[in-house]
CSV table of C-alpha atoms in Angstrom, one decimal:
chain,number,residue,atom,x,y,z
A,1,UNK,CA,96.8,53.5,69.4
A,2,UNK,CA,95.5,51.1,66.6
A,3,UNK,CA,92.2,51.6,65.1
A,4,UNK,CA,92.0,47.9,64.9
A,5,UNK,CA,92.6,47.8,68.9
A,6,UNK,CA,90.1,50.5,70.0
A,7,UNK,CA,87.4,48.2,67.9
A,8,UNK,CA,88.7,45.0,70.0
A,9,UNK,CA,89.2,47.0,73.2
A,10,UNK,CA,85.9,48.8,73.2
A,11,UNK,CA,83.4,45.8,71.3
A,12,UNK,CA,82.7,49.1,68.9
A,13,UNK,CA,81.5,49.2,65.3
A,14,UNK,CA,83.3,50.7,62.7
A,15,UNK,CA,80.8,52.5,60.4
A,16,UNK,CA,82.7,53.2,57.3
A,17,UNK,CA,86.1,51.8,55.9
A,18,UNK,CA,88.4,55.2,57.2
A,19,UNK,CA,92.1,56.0,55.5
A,20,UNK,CA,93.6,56.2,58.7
A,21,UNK,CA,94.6,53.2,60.8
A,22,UNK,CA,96.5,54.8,64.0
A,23,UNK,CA,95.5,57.6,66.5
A,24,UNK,CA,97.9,59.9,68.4
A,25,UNK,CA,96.0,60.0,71.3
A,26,UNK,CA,92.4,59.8,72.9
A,27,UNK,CA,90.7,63.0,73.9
A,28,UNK,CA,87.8,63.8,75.7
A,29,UNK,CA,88.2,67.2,75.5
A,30,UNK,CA,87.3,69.0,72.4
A,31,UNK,CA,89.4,72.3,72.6
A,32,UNK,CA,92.2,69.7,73.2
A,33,UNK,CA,92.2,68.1,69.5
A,34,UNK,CA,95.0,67.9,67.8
A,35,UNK,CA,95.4,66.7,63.9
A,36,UNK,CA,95.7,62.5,64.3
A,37,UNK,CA,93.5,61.9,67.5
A,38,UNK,CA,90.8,60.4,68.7
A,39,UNK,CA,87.6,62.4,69.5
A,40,UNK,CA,85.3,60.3,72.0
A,41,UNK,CA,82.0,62.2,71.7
A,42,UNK,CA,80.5,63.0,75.2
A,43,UNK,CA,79.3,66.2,73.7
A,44,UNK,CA,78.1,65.1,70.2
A,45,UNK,CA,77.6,69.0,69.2
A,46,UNK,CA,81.5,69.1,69.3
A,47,UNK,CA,81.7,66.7,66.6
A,48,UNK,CA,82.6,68.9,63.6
A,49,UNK,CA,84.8,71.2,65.9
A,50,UNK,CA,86.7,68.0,66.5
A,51,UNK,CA,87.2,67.1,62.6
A,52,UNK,CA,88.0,70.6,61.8
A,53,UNK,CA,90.6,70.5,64.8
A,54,UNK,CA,92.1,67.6,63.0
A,55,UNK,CA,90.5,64.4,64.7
A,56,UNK,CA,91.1,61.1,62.8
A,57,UNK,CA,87.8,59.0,64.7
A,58,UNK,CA,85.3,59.9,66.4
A,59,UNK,CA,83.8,57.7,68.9
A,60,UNK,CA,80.3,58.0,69.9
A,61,UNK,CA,76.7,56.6,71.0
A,62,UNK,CA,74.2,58.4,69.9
A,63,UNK,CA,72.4,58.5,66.0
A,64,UNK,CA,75.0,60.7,64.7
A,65,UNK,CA,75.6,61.7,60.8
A,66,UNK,CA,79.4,61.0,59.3
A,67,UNK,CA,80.3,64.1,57.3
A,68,UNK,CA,83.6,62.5,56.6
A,69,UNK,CA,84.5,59.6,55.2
A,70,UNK,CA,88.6,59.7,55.4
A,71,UNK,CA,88.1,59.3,59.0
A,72,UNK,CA,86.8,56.8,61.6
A,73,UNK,CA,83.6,56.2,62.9
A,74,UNK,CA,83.5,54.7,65.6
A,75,UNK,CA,80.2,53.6,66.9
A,76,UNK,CA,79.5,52.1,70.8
A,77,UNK,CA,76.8,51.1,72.9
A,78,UNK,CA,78.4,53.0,75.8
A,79,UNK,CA,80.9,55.9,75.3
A,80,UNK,CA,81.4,55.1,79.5
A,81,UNK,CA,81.9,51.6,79.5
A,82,UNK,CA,84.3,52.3,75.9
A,83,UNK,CA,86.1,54.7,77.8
A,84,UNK,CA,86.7,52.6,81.3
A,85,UNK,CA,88.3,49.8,78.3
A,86,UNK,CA,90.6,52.6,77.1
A,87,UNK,CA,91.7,53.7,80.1
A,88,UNK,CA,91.9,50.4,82.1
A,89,UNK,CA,94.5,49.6,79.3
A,90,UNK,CA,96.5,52.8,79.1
A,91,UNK,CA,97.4,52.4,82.8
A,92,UNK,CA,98.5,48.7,82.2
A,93,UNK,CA,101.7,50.3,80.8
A,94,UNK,CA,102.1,52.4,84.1
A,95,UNK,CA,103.7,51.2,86.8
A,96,UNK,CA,101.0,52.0,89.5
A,97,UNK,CA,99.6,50.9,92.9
A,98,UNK,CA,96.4,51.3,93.4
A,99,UNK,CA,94.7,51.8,96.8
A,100,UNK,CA,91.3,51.6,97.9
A,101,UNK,CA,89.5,52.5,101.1
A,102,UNK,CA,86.7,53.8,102.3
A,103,UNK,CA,85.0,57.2,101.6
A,104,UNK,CA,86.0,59.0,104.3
A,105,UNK,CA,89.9,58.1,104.1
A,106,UNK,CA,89.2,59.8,100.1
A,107,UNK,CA,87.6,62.3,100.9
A,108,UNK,CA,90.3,63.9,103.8
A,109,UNK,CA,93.0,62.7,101.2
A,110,UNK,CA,91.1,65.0,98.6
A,111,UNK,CA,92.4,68.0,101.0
A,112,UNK,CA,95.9,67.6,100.8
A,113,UNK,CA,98.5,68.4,99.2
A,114,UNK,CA,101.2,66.0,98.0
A,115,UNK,CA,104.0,65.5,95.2
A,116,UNK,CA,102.6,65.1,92.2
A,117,UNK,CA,102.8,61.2,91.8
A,118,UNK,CA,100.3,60.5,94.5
A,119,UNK,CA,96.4,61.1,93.1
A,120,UNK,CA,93.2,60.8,95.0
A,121,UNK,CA,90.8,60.2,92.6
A,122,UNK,CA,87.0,60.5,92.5
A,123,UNK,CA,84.1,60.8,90.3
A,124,UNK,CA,82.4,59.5,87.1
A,125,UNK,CA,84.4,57.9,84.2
A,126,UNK,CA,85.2,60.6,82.3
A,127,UNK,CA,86.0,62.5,85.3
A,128,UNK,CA,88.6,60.3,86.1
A,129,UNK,CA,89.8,59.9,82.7
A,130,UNK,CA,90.7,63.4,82.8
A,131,UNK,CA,92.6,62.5,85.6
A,132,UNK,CA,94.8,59.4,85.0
A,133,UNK,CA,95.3,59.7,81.4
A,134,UNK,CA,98.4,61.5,81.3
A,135,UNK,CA,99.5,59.7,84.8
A,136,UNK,CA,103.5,59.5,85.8
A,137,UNK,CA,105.0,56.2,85.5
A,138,UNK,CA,105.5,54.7,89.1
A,139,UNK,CA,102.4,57.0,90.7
A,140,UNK,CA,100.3,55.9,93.5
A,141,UNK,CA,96.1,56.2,93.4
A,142,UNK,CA,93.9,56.1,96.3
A,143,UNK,CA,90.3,55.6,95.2
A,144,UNK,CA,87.1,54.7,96.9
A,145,UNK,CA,84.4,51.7,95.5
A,146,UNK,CA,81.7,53.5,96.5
A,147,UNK,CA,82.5,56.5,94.9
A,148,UNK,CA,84.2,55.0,91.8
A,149,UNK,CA,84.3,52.1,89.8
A,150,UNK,CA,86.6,49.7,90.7
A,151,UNK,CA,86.6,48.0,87.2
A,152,UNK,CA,89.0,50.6,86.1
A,153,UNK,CA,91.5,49.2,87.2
A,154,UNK,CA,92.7,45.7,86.6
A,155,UNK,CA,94.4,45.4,90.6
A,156,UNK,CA,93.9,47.3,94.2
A,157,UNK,CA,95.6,46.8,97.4
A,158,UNK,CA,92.7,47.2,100.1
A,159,UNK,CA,93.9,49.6,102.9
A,160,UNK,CA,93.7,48.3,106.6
A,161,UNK,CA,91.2,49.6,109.0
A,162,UNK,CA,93.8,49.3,111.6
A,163,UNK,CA,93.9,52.2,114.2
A,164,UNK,CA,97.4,53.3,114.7
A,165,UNK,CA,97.4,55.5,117.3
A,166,UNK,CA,100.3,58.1,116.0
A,167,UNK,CA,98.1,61.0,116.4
A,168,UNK,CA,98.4,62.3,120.3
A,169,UNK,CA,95.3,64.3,120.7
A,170,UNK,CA,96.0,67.2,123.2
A,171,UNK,CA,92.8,69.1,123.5
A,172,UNK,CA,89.1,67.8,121.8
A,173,UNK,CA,85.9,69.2,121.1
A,174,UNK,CA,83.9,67.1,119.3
A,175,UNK,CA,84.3,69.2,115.9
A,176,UNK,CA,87.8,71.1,116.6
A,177,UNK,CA,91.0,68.7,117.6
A,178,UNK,CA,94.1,70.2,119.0
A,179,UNK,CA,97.0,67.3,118.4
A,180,UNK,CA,100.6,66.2,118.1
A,181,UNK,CA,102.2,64.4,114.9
A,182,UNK,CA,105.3,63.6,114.1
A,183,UNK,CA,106.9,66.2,116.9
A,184,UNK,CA,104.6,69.1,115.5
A,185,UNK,CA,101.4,70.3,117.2
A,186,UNK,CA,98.9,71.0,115.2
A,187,UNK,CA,96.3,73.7,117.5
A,188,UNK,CA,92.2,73.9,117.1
A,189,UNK,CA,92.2,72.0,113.6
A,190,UNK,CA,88.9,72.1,112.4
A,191,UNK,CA,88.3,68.7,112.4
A,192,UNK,CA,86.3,66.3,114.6
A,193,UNK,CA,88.1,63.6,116.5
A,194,UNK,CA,86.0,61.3,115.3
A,195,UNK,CA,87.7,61.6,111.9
A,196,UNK,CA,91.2,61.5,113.7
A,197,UNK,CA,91.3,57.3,113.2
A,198,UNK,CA,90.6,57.5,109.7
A,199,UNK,CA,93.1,60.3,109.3
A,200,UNK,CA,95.7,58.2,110.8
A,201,UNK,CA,94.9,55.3,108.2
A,202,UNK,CA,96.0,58.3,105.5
A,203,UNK,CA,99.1,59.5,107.4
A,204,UNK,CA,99.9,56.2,107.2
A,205,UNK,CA,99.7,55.2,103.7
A,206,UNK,CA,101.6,58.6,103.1
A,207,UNK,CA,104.6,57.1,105.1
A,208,UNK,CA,104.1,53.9,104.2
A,209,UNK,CA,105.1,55.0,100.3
A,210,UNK,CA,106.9,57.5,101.3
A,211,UNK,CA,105.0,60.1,99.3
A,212,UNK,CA,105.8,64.0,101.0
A,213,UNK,CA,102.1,66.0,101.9
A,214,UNK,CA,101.3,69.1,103.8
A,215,UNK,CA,97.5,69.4,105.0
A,216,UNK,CA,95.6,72.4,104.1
A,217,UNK,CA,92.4,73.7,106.1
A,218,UNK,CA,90.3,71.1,106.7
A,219,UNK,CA,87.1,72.0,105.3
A,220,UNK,CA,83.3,69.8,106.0
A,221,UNK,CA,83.7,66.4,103.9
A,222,UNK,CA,79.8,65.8,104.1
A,223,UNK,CA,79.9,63.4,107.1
A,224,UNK,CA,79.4,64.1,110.6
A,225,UNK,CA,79.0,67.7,109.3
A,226,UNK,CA,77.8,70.0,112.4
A,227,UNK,CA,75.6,73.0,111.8
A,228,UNK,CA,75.5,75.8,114.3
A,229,UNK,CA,71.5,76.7,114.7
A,230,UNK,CA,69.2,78.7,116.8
A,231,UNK,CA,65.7,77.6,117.8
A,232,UNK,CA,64.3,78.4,114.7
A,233,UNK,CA,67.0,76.1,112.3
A,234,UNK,CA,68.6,79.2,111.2
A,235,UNK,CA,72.2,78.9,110.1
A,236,UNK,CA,74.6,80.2,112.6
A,237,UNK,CA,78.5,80.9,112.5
A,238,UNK,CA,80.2,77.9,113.8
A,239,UNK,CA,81.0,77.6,117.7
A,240,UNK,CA,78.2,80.7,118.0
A,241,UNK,CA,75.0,78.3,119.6
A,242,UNK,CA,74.5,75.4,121.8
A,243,UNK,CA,72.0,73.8,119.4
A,244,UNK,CA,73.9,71.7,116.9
A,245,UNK,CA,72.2,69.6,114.2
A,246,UNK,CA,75.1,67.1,112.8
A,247,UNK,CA,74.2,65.3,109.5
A,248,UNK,CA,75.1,62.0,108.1
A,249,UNK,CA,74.0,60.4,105.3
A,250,UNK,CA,75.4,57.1,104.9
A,251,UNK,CA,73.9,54.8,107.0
A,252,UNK,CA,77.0,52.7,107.4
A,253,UNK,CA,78.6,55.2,109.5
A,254,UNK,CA,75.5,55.7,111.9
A,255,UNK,CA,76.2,53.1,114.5
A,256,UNK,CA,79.8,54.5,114.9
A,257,UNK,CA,78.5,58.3,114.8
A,258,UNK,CA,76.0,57.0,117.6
A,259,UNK,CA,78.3,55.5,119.6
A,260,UNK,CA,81.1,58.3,119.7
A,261,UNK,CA,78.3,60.8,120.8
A,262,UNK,CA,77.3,58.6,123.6
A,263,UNK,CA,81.0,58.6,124.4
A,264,UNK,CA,82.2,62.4,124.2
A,265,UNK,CA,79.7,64.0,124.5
A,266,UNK,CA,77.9,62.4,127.9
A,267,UNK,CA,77.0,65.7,129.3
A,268,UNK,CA,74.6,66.9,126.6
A,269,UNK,CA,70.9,66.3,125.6
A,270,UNK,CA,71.5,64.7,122.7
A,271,UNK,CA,68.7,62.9,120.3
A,272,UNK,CA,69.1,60.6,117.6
A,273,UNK,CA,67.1,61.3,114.3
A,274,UNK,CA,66.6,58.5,112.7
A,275,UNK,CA,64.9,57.4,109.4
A,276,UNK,CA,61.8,54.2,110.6
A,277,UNK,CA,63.5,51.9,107.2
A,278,UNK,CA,67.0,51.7,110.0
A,279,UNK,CA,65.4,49.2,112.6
A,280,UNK,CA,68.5,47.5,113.1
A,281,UNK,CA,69.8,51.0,114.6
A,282,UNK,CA,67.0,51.8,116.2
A,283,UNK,CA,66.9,48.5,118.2
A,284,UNK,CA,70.8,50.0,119.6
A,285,UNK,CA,69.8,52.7,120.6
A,286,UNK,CA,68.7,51.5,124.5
A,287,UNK,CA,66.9,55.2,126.0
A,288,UNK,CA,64.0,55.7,123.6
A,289,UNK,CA,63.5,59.1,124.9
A,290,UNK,CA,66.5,60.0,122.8
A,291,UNK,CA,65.1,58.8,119.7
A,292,UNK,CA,63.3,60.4,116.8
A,293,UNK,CA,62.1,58.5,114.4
A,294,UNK,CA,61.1,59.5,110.9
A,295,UNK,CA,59.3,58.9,107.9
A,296,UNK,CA,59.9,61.6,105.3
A,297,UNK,CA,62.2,63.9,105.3
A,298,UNK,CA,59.7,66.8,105.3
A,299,UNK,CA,58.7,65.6,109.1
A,300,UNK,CA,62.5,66.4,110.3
A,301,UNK,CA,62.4,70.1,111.4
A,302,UNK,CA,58.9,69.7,113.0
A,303,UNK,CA,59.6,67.0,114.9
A,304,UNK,CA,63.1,68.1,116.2
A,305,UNK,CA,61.1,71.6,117.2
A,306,UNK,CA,59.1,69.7,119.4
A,307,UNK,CA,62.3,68.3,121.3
A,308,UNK,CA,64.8,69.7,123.5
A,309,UNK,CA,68.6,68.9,122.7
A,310,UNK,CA,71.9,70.3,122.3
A,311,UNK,CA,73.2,68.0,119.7
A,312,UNK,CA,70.6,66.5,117.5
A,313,UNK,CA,72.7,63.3,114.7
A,314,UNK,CA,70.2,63.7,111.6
A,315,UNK,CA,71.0,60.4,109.9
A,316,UNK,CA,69.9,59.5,106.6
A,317,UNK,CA,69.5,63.3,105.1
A,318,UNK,CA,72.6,66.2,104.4
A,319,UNK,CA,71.8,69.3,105.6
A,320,UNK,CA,70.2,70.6,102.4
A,321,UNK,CA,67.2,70.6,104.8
A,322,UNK,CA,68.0,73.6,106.3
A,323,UNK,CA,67.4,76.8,104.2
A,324,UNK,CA,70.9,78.4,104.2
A,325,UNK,CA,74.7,77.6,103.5
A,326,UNK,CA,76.8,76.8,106.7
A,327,UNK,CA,78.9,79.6,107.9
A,328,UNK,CA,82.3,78.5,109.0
A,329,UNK,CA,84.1,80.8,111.5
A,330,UNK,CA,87.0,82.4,109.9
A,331,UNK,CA,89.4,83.0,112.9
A,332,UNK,CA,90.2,79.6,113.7
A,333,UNK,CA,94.0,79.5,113.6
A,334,UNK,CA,95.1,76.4,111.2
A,335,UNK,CA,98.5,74.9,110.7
A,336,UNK,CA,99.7,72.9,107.6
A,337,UNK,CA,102.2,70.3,108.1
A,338,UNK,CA,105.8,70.7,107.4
């Protein structure tokens, strides 16, 4: 690229009046410098590393002392906001669709595997920099707004809620789903069925582009997450006690978490934990005597010790709260897809 289009691209500064007028390529990466690129400064200690690795610019933010004149110096406001111009027009020239959806459609698709020219894609910047910057031609993306910046790129085609109803569910618990796709059954996946819908908008996007997966184990994607404890909040294996805290902290997904509970699960003691700042959730909820309601999240264990439940939605809070890592039972037979 052009010294004279990373100035325009990026609204930088040029600091001195450099030899060189063209870089090789941007890095980010300082053990990946090579003699004629560009060195964008996320790590200013890397600086002379860079220049002895061969960089022709550096780009950075911070008060920074050029030791080289030959070279460029490239000086920003925002090495973030330089770097979402770079790459914003590096994937012009790549003939890509771009999906979005919602976070927890990206975060299942995180778990799969697929050919190579299908990316799901989350993080800062410069995390998906690292990503995207050496990207196939004709490649699909599947990112999520919340989770990423949507300015990076300069079109998206919005995914569709609709529920598709491919997925034949067998057998159900509300955190292991037994189920047929495609002709295959798929036996005690550890996955809830409330996920099953939004794994259905996945499968199919996947057929849709005609893009080959296989699904791995499904591990917790930090919603609906269900930990195993006894009376005391201590961690156990999964499946191993019939007290079950399940956290969610988004509270966009808490009126749907609510209402699946009230719908599978209609022989348990179940409460709803609830921070007091959600009164538009609280107003749904109609029995009262199911509700807790909180203030700070200190209050959370003591008030749930003072109730009697088998399934307990903590809303608003991850389970951090608790003292120790889930345990995950590790006999649970799981198929990938063929």
């Amino acid at each position: 690229m052009r010294l004279e289009n990373v100035l325009a691209l990026t609204h930088a500064e040029l600091l001195n009046k450099p030899f060189v007028s063209n870089f090789t390529d941007i890095v980010f990466d300082v053990k990946n410098v090579k003699r004629g690129d560009l060195f964008m400064a996320f790590d200013e200690t890397s600086i002379e590393t860079a220049i002895l690795n061969g960089a022709y610019g550096i780009i950075f933010s911070k008060p920074t002392q050029i030791s080289d004149s030959e070279i460029a110096w490239i000086k920003v406001q925002s090495l973030e906001d330089a770097l979402k111009r770079l790459l914003r027009f590096k994937l012009l020239d790549k003939n890509i669709k771009v999906y979005e959806t919602n976070e927890i459609v990206l975060k299942l698709a995180l778990q799969v595997v697929t050919e190579s020219n299908f990316m799901a894609i989350s993080g800062d910047i410069l995390d998906i920099a690292k990503q995207l910057w050496n990207i196939e031609d004709s490649s699909y993306i599947l990112f999520c707004p919340s989770l990423s910046d949507r300015d990076i790129f300069t079109k998206t085609i919005e995914l569709s809620d609709t529920t598709y109803k491919n997925i034949n569910i067998i057998e159900q618990t509300l955190f292991e789903t037994s189920f047929i796709y495609n002709d295959v059954f798929y036996e005690r996946q550890l996955i809830s069925p409330f996920f099953i819908p939004y794994l259905e908008i996945l499968l199919q996007l996947f057929k849709n582009i005609k893009v080959s997966y296989r699904l791995r184990k499904f591990t917790p994607i930090g919603h609906f997450e269900a930990v195993f404890t006894n009376k005391k909040f201590e961690i156990k294996e999964f499946g191993t006690s019939d007290k079950v805290l399940i956290f969610e902290k988004n509270t966009t997904l808490m009126e749907s978490q609510i209402n699946f509970l009230q719908s599978e699960a209609t022989w348990a003691k179940i409460v709803y934990v609830v921070p007091s700042s959600q009164k538009n959730v609280i107003q749904k909820i109609e029995n009262k005597d199911t509700l807790i309601i909180y203030k700070s999240i200190n209050e959370i264990l003591n008030l749930l010790k003072k109730s009697t439940f088998h399934f307990a939605l903590v809303l608003g809070v991850d389970k951090s709260i608790l003292s120790a890592p889930l345990a995950i039972e590790s006999n649970i037979s799981l198929f990938d897809f063929k």
